[in-house]
Amino acid sequence: MKKALFILLCLGVVFSAQAQFTQSGNSSKKNSGNANTVDVRGFNKVYAFYSPASLKASGSSLDGSQFGVAYTRSQCLARVPLYLEFGGGFEYTSFSDIDLKLYSVNVPVNITYRFSFSGGKMHLAPYTGPFFRFNVAGNVAGETDIFKLFKRFQFGWQEGVAFNVRAFYVSLAYAHDFSDLEDTSKMKELVGQSISNKISGFHIGLGVVF
């Protein structure tokens, strides 16, 4: 039931953003010239992403996956193509070896610099910044009351590069947690030792820019 609700939320984000993209068209005006194009109004992105994630715990690693959808707004910071990017998305994480399923809200905050080509029709944009993950629900081996041991809030860092041709957008990034998924103090009470456990992995994104 929770998985179905999660998928419905994801579809809602995509369809609403697609409608906004259709209405906006080419209304955003840009300062152009021989230098990099600067979109002083900023721009928006809606994208889906996938990651073959890993859960690293005390020297061992578990293979899993993450996927979801997100929306970000990029706001121009100056008369150069330097942007503050922020937004939010829905994220589903699964590690089959421990039968873990996690439903989260992810909030990225990035600084990105946008290089322009072909008169502003193509862009290459490296970016980096923190992200904040709010774990909403989940289960381990059918047990739904997982937040006696797992944390509701996590944060980490990501670095990546995005490329778009007109409205089509693709990105590749590496994200890694700074905070543990499980509460290490509670873990120590259960097993007698504190076990560090963090999620990391490469993310591939596909979407639209408008």
mmCIF file of C-alpha atoms in Angstrom:
data_model
loop_
_atom_site.group_PDB
_atom_site.id
_atom_site.type_symbol
_atom_site.label_atom_id
_atom_site.label_comp_id
_atom_site.label_asym_id
_atom_site.label_seq_id
_atom_site.Cartn_x
_atom_site.Cartn_y
_atom_site.Cartn_z
ATOM 1 C CA MET A 1 0.000 0.000 0.000
ATOM 2 C CA LYS A 2 2.794 2.445 0.934
ATOM 3 C CA LYS A 3 4.673 1.572 -2.261
ATOM 4 C CA ALA A 4 1.569 2.290 -4.340
ATOM 5 C CA LEU A 5 1.083 5.668 -2.626
ATOM 6 C CA PHE A 6 4.727 6.484 -3.207
ATOM 7 C CA ILE A 7 4.456 5.726 -6.939
ATOM 8 C CA LEU A 8 1.286 7.847 -7.199
ATOM 9 C CA LEU A 9 3.095 10.793 -5.589
ATOM 10 C CA CYS A 10 5.968 10.396 -8.042
ATOM 11 C CA LEU A 11 3.591 10.373 -11.014
ATOM 12 C CA GLY A 12 1.825 13.457 -9.679
ATOM 13 C CA VAL A 13 5.075 15.400 -9.528
ATOM 14 C CA VAL A 14 6.021 14.417 -13.080
ATOM 15 C CA PHE A 15 2.613 15.222 -14.617
ATOM 16 C CA SER A 16 2.260 18.597 -12.856
ATOM 17 C CA ALA A 17 5.761 19.634 -13.903
ATOM 18 C CA GLN A 18 5.146 18.490 -17.477
ATOM 19 C CA ALA A 19 2.060 20.698 -17.616
ATOM 20 C CA GLN A 20 4.048 23.682 -16.396
ATOM 21 C CA PHE A 21 6.758 22.949 -18.959
ATOM 22 C CA THR A 22 4.206 22.896 -21.785
ATOM 23 C CA GLN A 23 2.708 26.227 -20.719
ATOM 24 C CA SER A 24 6.024 28.004 -20.209
ATOM 25 C CA GLY A 25 7.390 27.300 -23.714
ATOM 26 C CA ASN A 26 10.168 29.658 -24.613
ATOM 27 C CA SER A 27 9.008 32.626 -22.488
ATOM 28 C CA SER A 28 12.228 32.896 -20.457
ATOM 29 C CA LYS A 29 14.546 35.545 -21.948
ATOM 30 C CA LYS A 30 18.304 35.163 -21.665
ATOM 31 C CA ASN A 31 21.279 37.472 -21.843
ATOM 32 C CA SER A 32 23.384 36.082 -24.680
ATOM 33 C CA GLY A 33 26.573 36.900 -26.505
ATOM 34 C CA ASN A 34 29.954 35.383 -27.042
ATOM 35 C CA ALA A 35 30.277 34.519 -23.345
ATOM 36 C CA ASN A 36 28.311 31.866 -21.462
ATOM 37 C CA THR A 37 24.552 32.391 -21.582
ATOM 38 C CA VAL A 38 23.124 33.716 -18.313
ATOM 39 C CA ASP A 39 19.485 32.955 -17.561
ATOM 40 C CA VAL A 40 18.843 35.757 -15.071
ATOM 41 C CA ARG A 41 15.332 34.451 -14.370
ATOM 42 C CA GLY A 42 16.678 31.039 -13.416
ATOM 43 C CA PHE A 43 15.310 27.733 -14.598
ATOM 44 C CA ASN A 44 13.595 24.562 -13.380
ATOM 45 C CA LYS A 45 14.269 20.847 -13.730
ATOM 46 C CA VAL A 46 12.132 17.774 -13.303
ATOM 47 C CA TYR A 47 13.896 14.446 -13.530
ATOM 48 C CA ALA A 48 13.823 10.784 -12.588
ATOM 49 C CA PHE A 49 16.932 9.163 -11.169
ATOM 50 C CA TYR A 50 18.355 5.723 -10.444
ATOM 51 C CA SER A 51 21.307 4.616 -8.324
ATOM 52 C CA PRO A 52 22.890 1.169 -7.776
ATOM 53 C CA ALA A 53 23.412 2.147 -4.138
ATOM 54 C CA SER A 54 25.639 0.540 -1.530
ATOM 55 C CA LEU A 55 25.144 0.331 2.226
ATOM 56 C CA LYS A 56 28.562 0.300 3.872
ATOM 57 C CA ALA A 57 28.718 -1.060 7.408
ATOM 58 C CA SER A 58 31.926 -1.764 9.341
ATOM 59 C CA GLY A 59 34.045 -2.745 6.347
ATOM 60 C CA SER A 60 31.357 -4.730 4.520
ATOM 61 C CA SER A 61 29.027 -3.520 1.795
ATOM 62 C CA LEU A 62 25.489 -4.441 0.745
ATOM 63 C CA ASP A 63 24.249 -3.846 -2.805
ATOM 64 C CA GLY A 64 20.892 -2.213 -3.324
ATOM 65 C CA SER A 65 19.112 0.398 -5.416
ATOM 66 C CA GLN A 66 17.504 3.813 -5.206
ATOM 67 C CA PHE A 67 15.100 5.509 -7.579
ATOM 68 C CA GLY A 68 12.748 8.428 -7.511
ATOM 69 C CA VAL A 69 11.681 11.742 -9.030
ATOM 70 C CA ALA A 70 12.649 15.279 -8.096
ATOM 71 C CA TYR A 71 12.047 18.935 -8.888
ATOM 72 C CA THR A 72 14.697 21.664 -8.514
ATOM 73 C CA ARG A 73 14.739 25.402 -9.010
ATOM 74 C CA SER A 74 18.008 27.099 -10.081
ATOM 75 C CA GLN A 75 18.259 30.761 -9.132
ATOM 76 C CA CYS A 76 20.894 33.010 -10.713
ATOM 77 C CA LEU A 77 23.289 34.490 -8.134
ATOM 78 C CA ALA A 78 25.056 37.070 -10.317
ATOM 79 C CA ARG A 79 25.560 38.301 -13.885
ATOM 80 C CA VAL A 80 27.605 35.162 -14.470
ATOM 81 C CA PRO A 81 26.089 31.667 -14.921
ATOM 82 C CA LEU A 82 26.427 30.751 -11.234
ATOM 83 C CA TYR A 83 23.252 29.337 -9.701
ATOM 84 C CA LEU A 84 21.866 28.211 -6.370
ATOM 85 C CA GLU A 85 19.886 25.011 -6.963
ATOM 86 C CA PHE A 86 17.338 23.745 -4.455
ATOM 87 C CA GLY A 87 14.259 21.556 -4.474
ATOM 88 C CA GLY A 88 12.886 18.243 -3.323
ATOM 89 C CA GLY A 89 11.918 14.773 -4.422
ATOM 90 C CA PHE A 90 10.588 11.362 -3.495
ATOM 91 C CA GLU A 91 13.082 8.524 -3.089
ATOM 92 C CA TYR A 92 12.665 4.764 -2.729
ATOM 93 C CA THR A 93 15.595 2.706 -1.370
ATOM 94 C CA SER A 94 15.825 -1.085 -1.314
ATOM 95 C CA PHE A 95 18.428 -3.530 0.015
ATOM 96 C CA SER A 96 17.228 -7.072 -0.655
ATOM 97 C CA ASP A 97 19.926 -8.794 1.418
ATOM 98 C CA ILE A 98 18.389 -7.430 4.626
ATOM 99 C CA ASP A 99 14.884 -7.048 3.150
ATOM 100 C CA LEU A 100 14.941 -3.279 3.722
ATOM 101 C CA LYS A 101 12.570 -0.876 1.951
ATOM 102 C CA LEU A 102 12.725 2.830 2.720
ATOM 103 C CA TYR A 103 10.543 5.719 1.513
ATOM 104 C CA SER A 104 12.093 9.171 1.842
ATOM 105 C CA VAL A 105 11.902 12.837 0.906
ATOM 106 C CA ASN A 106 15.218 14.175 -0.388
ATOM 107 C CA VAL A 107 16.102 17.894 -0.364
ATOM 108 C CA PRO A 108 19.211 18.894 -2.396
ATOM 109 C CA VAL A 109 20.925 22.289 -2.145
ATOM 110 C CA ASN A 110 23.639 22.773 -4.802
ATOM 111 C CA ILE A 111 25.902 25.399 -6.279
ATOM 112 C CA THR A 112 26.182 24.946 -10.045
ATOM 113 C CA TYR A 113 28.066 26.746 -12.826
ATOM 114 C CA ARG A 114 26.564 26.523 -16.307
ATOM 115 C CA PHE A 115 28.771 26.494 -19.417
ATOM 116 C CA SER A 116 26.902 27.304 -22.638
ATOM 117 C CA PHE A 117 27.413 26.066 -26.196
ATOM 118 C CA SER A 118 25.693 26.533 -29.578
ATOM 119 C CA GLY A 119 24.207 29.894 -28.659
ATOM 120 C CA GLY A 120 22.717 28.677 -25.404
ATOM 121 C CA LYS A 121 21.049 25.575 -26.843
ATOM 122 C CA MET A 122 23.426 23.252 -24.974
ATOM 123 C CA HIS A 123 24.734 23.478 -21.416
ATOM 124 C CA LEU A 124 27.278 21.632 -19.287
ATOM 125 C CA ALA A 125 26.878 22.261 -15.559
ATOM 126 C CA PRO A 126 29.084 20.821 -12.797
ATOM 127 C CA TYR A 127 27.468 21.056 -9.358
ATOM 128 C CA THR A 128 28.062 20.173 -5.728
ATOM 129 C CA GLY A 129 26.313 20.598 -2.402
ATOM 130 C CA PRO A 130 24.612 18.955 0.567
ATOM 131 C CA PHE A 131 21.398 16.967 0.582
ATOM 132 C CA PHE A 132 18.974 16.237 3.407
ATOM 133 C CA ARG A 133 17.003 13.003 3.594
ATOM 134 C CA PHE A 134 13.805 12.675 5.616
ATOM 135 C CA ASN A 135 12.896 8.992 6.019
ATOM 136 C CA VAL A 136 9.114 8.871 6.092
ATOM 137 C CA ALA A 137 8.307 5.148 6.191
ATOM 138 C CA GLY A 138 9.786 1.732 5.568
ATOM 139 C CA ASN A 139 10.043 -1.857 6.650
ATOM 140 C CA VAL A 140 12.641 -4.510 7.370
ATOM 141 C CA ALA A 141 11.540 -8.113 6.833
ATOM 142 C CA GLY A 142 7.925 -6.973 7.116
ATOM 143 C CA GLU A 143 8.482 -5.016 10.331
ATOM 144 C CA THR A 144 7.133 -1.490 9.827
ATOM 145 C CA ASP A 145 8.129 0.058 13.141
ATOM 146 C CA ILE A 146 11.710 0.569 11.995
ATOM 147 C CA PHE A 147 12.389 3.967 13.531
ATOM 148 C CA LYS A 148 13.149 2.452 16.898
ATOM 149 C CA LEU A 149 16.518 1.694 15.289
ATOM 150 C CA PHE A 150 16.659 3.702 12.042
ATOM 151 C CA LYS A 151 16.997 7.479 11.856
ATOM 152 C CA ARG A 152 14.296 9.767 10.511
ATOM 153 C CA PHE A 153 16.801 12.385 9.346
ATOM 154 C CA GLN A 154 20.090 12.027 7.459
ATOM 155 C CA PHE A 155 22.355 14.326 5.491
ATOM 156 C CA GLY A 156 25.174 13.923 3.011
ATOM 157 C CA TRP A 157 27.008 15.440 0.055
ATOM 158 C CA GLN A 158 26.849 15.059 -3.713
ATOM 159 C CA GLU A 159 28.965 16.157 -6.638
ATOM 160 C CA GLY A 160 28.104 15.707 -10.280
ATOM 161 C CA VAL A 161 27.712 17.135 -13.741
ATOM 162 C CA ALA A 162 24.591 17.804 -15.797
ATOM 163 C CA PHE A 163 24.201 18.176 -19.545
ATOM 164 C CA ASN A 164 21.208 19.402 -21.480
ATOM 165 C CA VAL A 165 20.338 19.943 -25.130
ATOM 166 C CA ARG A 166 17.423 22.376 -25.267
ATOM 167 C CA ALA A 167 14.875 20.858 -22.878
ATOM 168 C CA PHE A 168 16.395 17.359 -22.604
ATOM 169 C CA TYR A 169 18.472 16.825 -19.446
ATOM 170 C CA VAL A 170 20.862 14.090 -18.279
ATOM 171 C CA SER A 171 23.096 14.003 -15.195
ATOM 172 C CA LEU A 172 25.660 11.825 -13.449
ATOM 173 C CA ALA A 173 26.496 12.325 -9.773
ATOM 174 C CA TYR A 174 28.046 10.599 -6.795
ATOM 175 C CA ALA A 175 26.240 10.936 -3.457
ATOM 176 C CA HIS A 176 27.411 9.762 -0.050
ATOM 177 C CA ASP A 177 25.910 9.996 3.421
ATOM 178 C CA PHE A 178 27.640 11.822 6.255
ATOM 179 C CA SER A 179 25.228 10.473 8.870
ATOM 180 C CA ASP A 180 24.376 6.845 9.615
ATOM 181 C CA LEU A 181 21.130 5.203 8.557
ATOM 182 C CA GLU A 182 20.828 3.329 11.837
ATOM 183 C CA ASP A 183 21.115 4.940 15.254
ATOM 184 C CA THR A 184 24.586 3.785 16.341
ATOM 185 C CA SER A 185 23.878 4.266 20.054
ATOM 186 C CA LYS A 186 20.806 2.011 19.859
ATOM 187 C CA MET A 187 22.790 -0.464 17.759
ATOM 188 C CA LYS A 188 25.435 -0.590 20.485
ATOM 189 C CA GLU A 189 22.775 -1.441 23.067
ATOM 190 C CA LEU A 190 21.549 -4.329 20.907
ATOM 191 C CA VAL A 191 24.787 -5.896 19.634
ATOM 192 C CA GLY A 192 27.378 -4.503 22.028
ATOM 193 C CA GLN A 193 29.192 -2.344 19.469
ATOM 194 C CA SER A 194 28.636 0.817 17.453
ATOM 195 C CA ILE A 195 28.341 -0.022 13.741
ATOM 196 C CA SER A 196 28.696 2.767 11.178
ATOM 197 C CA ASN A 197 26.301 2.376 8.219
ATOM 198 C CA LYS A 198 26.007 4.864 5.374
ATOM 199 C CA ILE A 199 24.469 4.834 1.883
ATOM 200 C CA SER A 200 26.505 5.895 -1.163
ATOM 201 C CA GLY A 201 26.451 5.456 -4.920
ATOM 202 C CA PHE A 202 26.398 6.969 -8.400
ATOM 203 C CA HIS A 203 23.136 8.562 -9.552
ATOM 204 C CA ILE A 204 21.946 8.738 -13.162
ATOM 205 C CA GLY A 205 19.235 11.294 -13.910
ATOM 206 C CA LEU A 206 16.989 11.963 -16.950
ATOM 207 C CA GLY A 207 14.490 14.761 -17.271
ATOM 208 C CA VAL A 208 13.495 18.131 -18.687
ATOM 209 C CA VAL A 209 14.645 21.736 -18.174
ATOM 210 C CA PHE A 210 12.220 24.645 -18.442
#
